Coordinates of C-alpha atoms and ligand atoms in Angstrom, one line a residue:
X18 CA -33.7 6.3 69.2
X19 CA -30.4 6.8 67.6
X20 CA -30.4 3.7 67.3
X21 CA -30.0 3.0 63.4
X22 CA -29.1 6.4 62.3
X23 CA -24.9 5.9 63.1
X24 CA -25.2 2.8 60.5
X25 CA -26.7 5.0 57.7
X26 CA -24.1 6.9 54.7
X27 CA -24.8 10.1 54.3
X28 CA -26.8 9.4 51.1
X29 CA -28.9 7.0 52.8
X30 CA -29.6 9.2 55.6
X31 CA -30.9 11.7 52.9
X32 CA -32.8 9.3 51.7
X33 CA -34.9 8.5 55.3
X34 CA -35.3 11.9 56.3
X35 CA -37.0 12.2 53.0
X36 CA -39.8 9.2 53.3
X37 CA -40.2 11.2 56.4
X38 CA -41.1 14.9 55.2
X39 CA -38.1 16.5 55.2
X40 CA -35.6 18.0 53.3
X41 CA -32.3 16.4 51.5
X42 CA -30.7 20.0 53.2
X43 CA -31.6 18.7 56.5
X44 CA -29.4 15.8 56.2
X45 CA -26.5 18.0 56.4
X46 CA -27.8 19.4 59.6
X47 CA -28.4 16.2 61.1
X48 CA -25.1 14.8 60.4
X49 CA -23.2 17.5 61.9
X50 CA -25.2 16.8 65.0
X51 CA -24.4 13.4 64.7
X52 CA -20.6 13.9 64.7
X53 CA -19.4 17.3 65.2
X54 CA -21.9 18.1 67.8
X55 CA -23.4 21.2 66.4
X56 CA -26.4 22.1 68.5
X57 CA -30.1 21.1 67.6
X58 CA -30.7 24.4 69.0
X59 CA -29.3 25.5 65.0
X60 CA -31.9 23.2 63.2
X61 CA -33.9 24.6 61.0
X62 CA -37.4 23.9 62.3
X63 CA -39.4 21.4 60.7
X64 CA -35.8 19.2 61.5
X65 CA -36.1 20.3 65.1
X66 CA -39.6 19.1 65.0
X67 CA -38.5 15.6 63.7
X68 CA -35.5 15.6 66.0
X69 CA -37.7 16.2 69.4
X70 CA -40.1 13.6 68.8
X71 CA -37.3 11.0 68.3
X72 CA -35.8 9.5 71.3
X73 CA -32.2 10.4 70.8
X74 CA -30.3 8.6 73.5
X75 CA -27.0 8.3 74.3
X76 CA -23.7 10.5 71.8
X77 CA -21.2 9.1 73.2
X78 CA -20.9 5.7 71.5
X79 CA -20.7 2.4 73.5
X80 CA -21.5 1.8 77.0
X81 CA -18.6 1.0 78.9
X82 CA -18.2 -2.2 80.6
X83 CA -15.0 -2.2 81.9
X84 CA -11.7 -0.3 81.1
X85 CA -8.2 -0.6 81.6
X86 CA -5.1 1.8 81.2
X87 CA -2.1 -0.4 80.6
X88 CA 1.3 0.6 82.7
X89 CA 2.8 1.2 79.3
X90 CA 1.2 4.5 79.8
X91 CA 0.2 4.5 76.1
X92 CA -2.9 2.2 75.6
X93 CA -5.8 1.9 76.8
X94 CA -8.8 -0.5 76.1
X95 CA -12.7 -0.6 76.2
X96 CA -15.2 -3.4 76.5
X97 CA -18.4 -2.0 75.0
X98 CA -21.6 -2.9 75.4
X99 CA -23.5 -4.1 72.7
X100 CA -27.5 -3.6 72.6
X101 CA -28.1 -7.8 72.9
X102 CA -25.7 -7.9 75.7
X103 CA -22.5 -9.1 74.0
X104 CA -19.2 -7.3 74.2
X105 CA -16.7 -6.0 72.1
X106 CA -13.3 -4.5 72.8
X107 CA -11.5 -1.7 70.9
X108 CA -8.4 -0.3 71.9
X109 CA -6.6 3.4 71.6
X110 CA -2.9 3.7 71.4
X111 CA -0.4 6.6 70.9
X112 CA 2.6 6.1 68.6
X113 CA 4.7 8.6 67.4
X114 CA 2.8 11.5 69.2
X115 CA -0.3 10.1 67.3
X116 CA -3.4 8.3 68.5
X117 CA -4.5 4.9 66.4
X118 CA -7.5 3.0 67.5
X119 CA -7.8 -0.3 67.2
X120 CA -11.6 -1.4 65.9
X121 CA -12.8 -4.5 66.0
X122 CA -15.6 -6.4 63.2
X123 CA -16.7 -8.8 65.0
X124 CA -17.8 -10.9 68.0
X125 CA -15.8 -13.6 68.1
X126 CA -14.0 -14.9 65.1
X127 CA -15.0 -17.8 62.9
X128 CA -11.1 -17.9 61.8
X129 CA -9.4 -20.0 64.2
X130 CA -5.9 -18.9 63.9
X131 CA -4.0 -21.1 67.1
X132 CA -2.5 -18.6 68.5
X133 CA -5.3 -15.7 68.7
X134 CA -7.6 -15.3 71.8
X135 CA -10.2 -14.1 69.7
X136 CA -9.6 -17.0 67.4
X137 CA -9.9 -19.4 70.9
X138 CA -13.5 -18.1 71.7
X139 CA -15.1 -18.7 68.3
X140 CA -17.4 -17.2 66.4
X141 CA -20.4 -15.0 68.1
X142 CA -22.1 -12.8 65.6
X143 CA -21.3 -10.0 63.0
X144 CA -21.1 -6.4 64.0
X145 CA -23.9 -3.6 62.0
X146 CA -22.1 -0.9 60.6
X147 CA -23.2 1.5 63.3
X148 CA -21.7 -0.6 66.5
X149 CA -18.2 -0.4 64.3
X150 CA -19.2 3.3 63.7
X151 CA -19.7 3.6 67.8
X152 CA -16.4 2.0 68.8
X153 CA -15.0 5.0 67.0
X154 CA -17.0 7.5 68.3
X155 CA -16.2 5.9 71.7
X156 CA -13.0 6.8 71.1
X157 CA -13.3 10.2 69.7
X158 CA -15.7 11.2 73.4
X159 CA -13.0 10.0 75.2
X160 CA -10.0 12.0 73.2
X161 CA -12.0 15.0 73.1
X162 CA -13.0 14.6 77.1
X163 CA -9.7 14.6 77.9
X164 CA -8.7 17.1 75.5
X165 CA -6.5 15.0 74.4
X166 CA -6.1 15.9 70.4
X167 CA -7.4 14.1 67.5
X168 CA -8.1 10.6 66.3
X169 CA -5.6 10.1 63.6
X170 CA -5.0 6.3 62.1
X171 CA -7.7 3.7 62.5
X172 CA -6.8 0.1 62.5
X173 CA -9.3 -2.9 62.1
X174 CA -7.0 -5.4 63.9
X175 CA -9.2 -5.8 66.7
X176 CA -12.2 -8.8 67.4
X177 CA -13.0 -10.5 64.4
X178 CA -11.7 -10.9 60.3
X179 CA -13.0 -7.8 58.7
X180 CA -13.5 -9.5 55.3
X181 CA -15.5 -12.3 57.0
X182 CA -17.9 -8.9 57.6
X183 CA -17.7 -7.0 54.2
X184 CA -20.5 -5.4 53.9
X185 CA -21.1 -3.7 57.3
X186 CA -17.1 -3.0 57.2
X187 CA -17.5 -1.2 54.1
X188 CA -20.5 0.9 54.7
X189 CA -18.9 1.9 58.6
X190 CA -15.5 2.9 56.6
X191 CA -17.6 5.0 54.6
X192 CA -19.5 6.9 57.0
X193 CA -16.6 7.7 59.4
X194 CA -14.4 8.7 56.3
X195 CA -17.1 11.0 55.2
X196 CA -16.1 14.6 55.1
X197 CA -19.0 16.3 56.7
X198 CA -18.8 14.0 59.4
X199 CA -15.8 12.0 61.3
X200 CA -13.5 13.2 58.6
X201 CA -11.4 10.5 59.2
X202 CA -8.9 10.2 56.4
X203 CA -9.1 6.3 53.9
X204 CA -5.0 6.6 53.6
X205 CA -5.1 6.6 57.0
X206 CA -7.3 3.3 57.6
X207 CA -5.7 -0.3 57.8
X208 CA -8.2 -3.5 57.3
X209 CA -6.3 -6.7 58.3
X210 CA -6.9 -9.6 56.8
X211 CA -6.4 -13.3 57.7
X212 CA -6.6 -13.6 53.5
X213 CA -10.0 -14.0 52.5
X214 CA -9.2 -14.3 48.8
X215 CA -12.6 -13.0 47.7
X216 CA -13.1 -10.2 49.8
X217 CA -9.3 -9.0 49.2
X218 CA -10.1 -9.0 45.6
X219 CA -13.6 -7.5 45.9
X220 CA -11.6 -4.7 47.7
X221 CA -9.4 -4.5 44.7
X222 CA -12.6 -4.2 42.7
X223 CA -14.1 -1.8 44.0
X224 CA -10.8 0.8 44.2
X225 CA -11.6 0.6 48.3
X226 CA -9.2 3.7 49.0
X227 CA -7.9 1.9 52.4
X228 CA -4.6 -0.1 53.6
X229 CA -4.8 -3.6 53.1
X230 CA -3.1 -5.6 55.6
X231 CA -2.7 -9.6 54.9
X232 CA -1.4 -11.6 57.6
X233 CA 0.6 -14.4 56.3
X234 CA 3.0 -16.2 59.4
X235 CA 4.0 -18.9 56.8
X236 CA 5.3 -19.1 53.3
X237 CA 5.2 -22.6 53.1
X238 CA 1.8 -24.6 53.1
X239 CA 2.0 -26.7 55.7
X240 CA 3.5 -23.9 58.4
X241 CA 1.0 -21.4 57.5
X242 CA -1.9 -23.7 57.8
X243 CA -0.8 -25.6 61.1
X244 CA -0.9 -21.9 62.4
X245 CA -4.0 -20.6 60.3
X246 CA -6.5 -23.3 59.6
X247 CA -8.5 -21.2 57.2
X248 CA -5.2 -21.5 54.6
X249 CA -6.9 -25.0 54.0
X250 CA -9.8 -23.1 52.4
X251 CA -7.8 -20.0 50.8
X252 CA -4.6 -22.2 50.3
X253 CA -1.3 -19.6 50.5
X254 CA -0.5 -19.7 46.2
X255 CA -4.1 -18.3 45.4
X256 CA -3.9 -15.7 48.3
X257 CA -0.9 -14.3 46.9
X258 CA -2.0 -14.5 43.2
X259 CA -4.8 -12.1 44.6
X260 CA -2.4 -9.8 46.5
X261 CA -0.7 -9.9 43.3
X262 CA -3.9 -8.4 41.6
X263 CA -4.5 -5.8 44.8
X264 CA -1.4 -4.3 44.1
X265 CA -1.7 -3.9 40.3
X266 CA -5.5 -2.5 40.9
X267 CA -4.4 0.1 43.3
X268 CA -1.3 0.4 42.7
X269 CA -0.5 0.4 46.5
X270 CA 1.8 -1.1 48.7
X271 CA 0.6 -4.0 50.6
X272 CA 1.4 -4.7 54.2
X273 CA 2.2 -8.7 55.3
X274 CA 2.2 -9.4 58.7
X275 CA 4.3 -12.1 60.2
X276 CA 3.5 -13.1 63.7
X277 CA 6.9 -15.1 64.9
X278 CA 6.7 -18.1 67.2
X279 CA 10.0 -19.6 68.2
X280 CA 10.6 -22.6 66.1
X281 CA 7.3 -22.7 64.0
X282 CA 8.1 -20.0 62.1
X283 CA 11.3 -17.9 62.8
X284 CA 13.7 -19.3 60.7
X285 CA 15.9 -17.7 58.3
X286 CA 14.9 -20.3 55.4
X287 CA 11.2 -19.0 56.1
X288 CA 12.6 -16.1 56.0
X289 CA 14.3 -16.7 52.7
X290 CA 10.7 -18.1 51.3
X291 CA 9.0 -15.2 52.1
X292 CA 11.2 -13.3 50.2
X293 CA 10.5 -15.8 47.0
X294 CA 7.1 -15.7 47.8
X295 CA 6.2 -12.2 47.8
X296 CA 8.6 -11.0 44.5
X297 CA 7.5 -8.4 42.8
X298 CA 4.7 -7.3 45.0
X299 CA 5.2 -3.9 46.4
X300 CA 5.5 -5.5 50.5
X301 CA 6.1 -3.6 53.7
X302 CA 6.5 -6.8 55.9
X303 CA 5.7 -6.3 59.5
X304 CA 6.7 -9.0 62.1
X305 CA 5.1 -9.1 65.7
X306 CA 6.8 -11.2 68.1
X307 CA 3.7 -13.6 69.2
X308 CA 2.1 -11.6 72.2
X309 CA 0.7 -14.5 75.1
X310 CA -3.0 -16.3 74.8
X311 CA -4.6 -18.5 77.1
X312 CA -4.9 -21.3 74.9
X313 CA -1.2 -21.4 73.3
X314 CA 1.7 -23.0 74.5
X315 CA 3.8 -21.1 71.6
X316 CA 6.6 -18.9 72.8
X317 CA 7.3 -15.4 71.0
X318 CA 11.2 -15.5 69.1
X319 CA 13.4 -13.8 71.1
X320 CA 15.0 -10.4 70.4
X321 CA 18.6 -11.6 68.5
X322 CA 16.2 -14.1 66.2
X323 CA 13.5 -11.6 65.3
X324 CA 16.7 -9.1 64.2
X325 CA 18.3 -11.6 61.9
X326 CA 14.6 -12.5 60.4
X327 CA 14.6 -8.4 59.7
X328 CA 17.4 -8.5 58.6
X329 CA 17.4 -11.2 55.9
X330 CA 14.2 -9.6 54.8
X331 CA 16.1 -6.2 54.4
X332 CA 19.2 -7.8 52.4
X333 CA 16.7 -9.2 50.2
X334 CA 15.1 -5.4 49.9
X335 CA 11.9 -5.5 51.5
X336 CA 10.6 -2.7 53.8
X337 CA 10.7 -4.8 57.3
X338 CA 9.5 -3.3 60.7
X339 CA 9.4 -4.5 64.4
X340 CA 5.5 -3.8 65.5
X341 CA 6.0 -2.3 69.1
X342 CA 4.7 -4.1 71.9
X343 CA 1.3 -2.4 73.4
X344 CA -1.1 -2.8 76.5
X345 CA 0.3 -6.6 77.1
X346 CA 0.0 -6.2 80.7
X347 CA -3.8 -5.3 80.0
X348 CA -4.5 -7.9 77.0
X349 CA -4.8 -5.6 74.7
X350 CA -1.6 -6.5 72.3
X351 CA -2.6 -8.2 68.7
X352 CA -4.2 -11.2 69.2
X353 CA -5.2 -11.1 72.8
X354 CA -8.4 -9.8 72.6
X355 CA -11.3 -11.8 73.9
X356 CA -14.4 -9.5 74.9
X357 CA -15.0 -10.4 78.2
X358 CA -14.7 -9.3 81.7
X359 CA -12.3 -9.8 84.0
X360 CA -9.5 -10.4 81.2
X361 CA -7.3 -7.5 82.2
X362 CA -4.3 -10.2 82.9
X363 CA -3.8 -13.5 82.0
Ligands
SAH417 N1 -8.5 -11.0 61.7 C1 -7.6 -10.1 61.2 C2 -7.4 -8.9 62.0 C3 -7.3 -9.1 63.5 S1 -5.9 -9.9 64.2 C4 -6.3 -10.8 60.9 O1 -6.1 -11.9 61.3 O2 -5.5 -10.2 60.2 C5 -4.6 -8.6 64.0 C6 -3.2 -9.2 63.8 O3 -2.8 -9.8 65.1 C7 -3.1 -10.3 62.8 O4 -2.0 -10.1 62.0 C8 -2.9 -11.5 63.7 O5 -2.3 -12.5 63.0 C9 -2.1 -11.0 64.8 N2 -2.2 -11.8 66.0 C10 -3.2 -12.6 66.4 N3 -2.9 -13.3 67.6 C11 -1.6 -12.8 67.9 C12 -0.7 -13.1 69.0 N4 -1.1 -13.9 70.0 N5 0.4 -12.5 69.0 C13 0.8 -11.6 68.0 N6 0.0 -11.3 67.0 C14 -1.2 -11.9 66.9
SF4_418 FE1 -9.6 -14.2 63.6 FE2 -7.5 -12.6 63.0 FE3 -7.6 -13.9 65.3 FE4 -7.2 -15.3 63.1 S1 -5.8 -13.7 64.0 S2 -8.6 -15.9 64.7 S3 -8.5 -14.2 61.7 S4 -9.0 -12.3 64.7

């Protein structure tokens, strides 16, 4: 089975092939099968030996469930199979002539935000390393199927709060960043976080070369956690005291997303508090017009609103962007993924 070898680090790979006879050199062999599809026909031969009496299934990452191609022309979404019969769903889009995937970290979410499908279904379970590892290599089949060019930025904005899932998030980043493998690039890797103080400062820690992402949609207390129940336990002043110590660690900029729901948070005096709130930290603030769910009655600001909230955030010097709408027709925008069938409309 494969199963088990697309969760291991190169090191640790090393390190089983090993207890099993072989060679630390064959490591390198294997792992280019794993991901750049060099033949086992090039195997030196006590590796082809191992290989042929393992039963190495399936390459192409996930089974697909169901898939949908949004009319947008530029997105298109997966649910995956997952070996106990659970779902997830990651998404590939193309902005800028480049393709991002969107990964997700968990089944379910244990978060609750109001306004987030995923946040409406609840918690299910964790994802292992290697079934975040195979939503990318998902991806990667189908670009290189289609010869459609390279996977460029990864995103984990999908299913689930990464930092709710350190460990296996960590050890997937690592194996699809490593060079002899995926070769994805860290600076090009965003983790988005609902602010899980001590994961964001465990990132911090650990010099974790990737984005950090930290959505915020208040900057008062009692807006933020009427939208995000988890600021209750991770209460807005300490989560930016710790974004704070992110950016003096890594000395990198930190992005603050901002969903915007008409009269809960889209006023320019939030928009002035944001501002006071996030002085001094290196920002680039991104807002995101709330995308539909299910289970919210919130409406998204409209177009003239979500300008001026740009643009009091630009007078006051931040770096402020509009994210572009993607796959809404399909669910697969921010917030509206779910991981179940059927779901390609609302
Ligand atoms: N759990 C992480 C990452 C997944 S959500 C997090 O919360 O950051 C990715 C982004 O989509 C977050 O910024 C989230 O706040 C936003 N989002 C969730 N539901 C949304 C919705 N209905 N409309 C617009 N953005 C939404
Ligand atoms: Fe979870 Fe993020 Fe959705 Fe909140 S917005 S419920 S943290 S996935």
């Amino acid at each position: 089975m494969t199963s088990g070898l697309y969760g291991l680090t190169f090191a640790e790979l090393e390190q089983r092939l090993r207890s099993e006879g072989l060679k630390s050199i064959h490591a390198r062999s294997l792992w280019s099968w794993l991901y750049r599809g060099k033949s086992p026909e090039q195997f030196p031969a006590p590796l082809k030996r191992w290989w042929e009496a393992q039963e190495l299934g399936n390459k192409s990452g996930g089974k697909v469930r169901q898939e949908w191609q949004s009319s947008d022309g530029l997105t298109r979404k997966w649910l995956l199979d997952l070996s106990d019969g659970e779902s997830v769903e990651t998404v590939l889009m193309r902005f800028s002539g480049r393709w991002t995937a969107c990964v997700s970290s968990q089944v379910g979410c244990a978060m609750g935000c109001v306004f987030c499908a995923t946040g409406q279904a609840g918690f299910t379970r964790h994802l292992g390393p290697e079934e975040i590892v195979d939503q990318l290599r998902h991806v990667q089949a189908y670009l290189e199927a289609e010869a459609l060019g390279r996977l460029r930025n990864v995103v984990l904005m999908g299913m689930g709060e990464p930092l709710h899932n350190y460990e296996a998030v960590m050890q997937a980043l690592e194996i699809v960043t490593d060079r002899r493998g995926m070769n994805l690039g860290p600076g090009n890797i965003t983790l988005s976080t609902v602010g899980v103080i001590p994961g964001i400062r465990r990132m911090a820690e650990e010099q974790r070369p990737y984005h950090l992402a930290v959505s915020l949609h208040g900057a008062r207390e009692e807006i933020r956690s009427a939208l995000v129940p988890v600021s209750r336990r991770w209460p807005l002043d300490e989560l930016i005291e710790a974004c704070r110590f992110y950016g003096e660690r890594t000395e990198r900029r930190i992005f603050f997303e901002w969903t915007l729901i008409e009269g809960a948070n889209d006023s320019l005096e939030q928009a002035d508090e944001l501002a006071e709130l996030l002085q001094g930290i290196p920002a680039h603030i991104n807002l995101i017009p709330l995308n539909p769910t299910s289970a919210y009655a919130g409406q998204a600001t409209s177009c003239g609103p979500v300008q001026a909230f740009k643009g009091r955030l630009k007078e006051r010097g931040y770096v402020c962007t509009v994210r572009q709408r993607r796959g809404i027709d399909v669910a697969a925008g921010c917030g509206q993924l779910r991981g179940g069938e059927g779901v390609g409309r609302l």
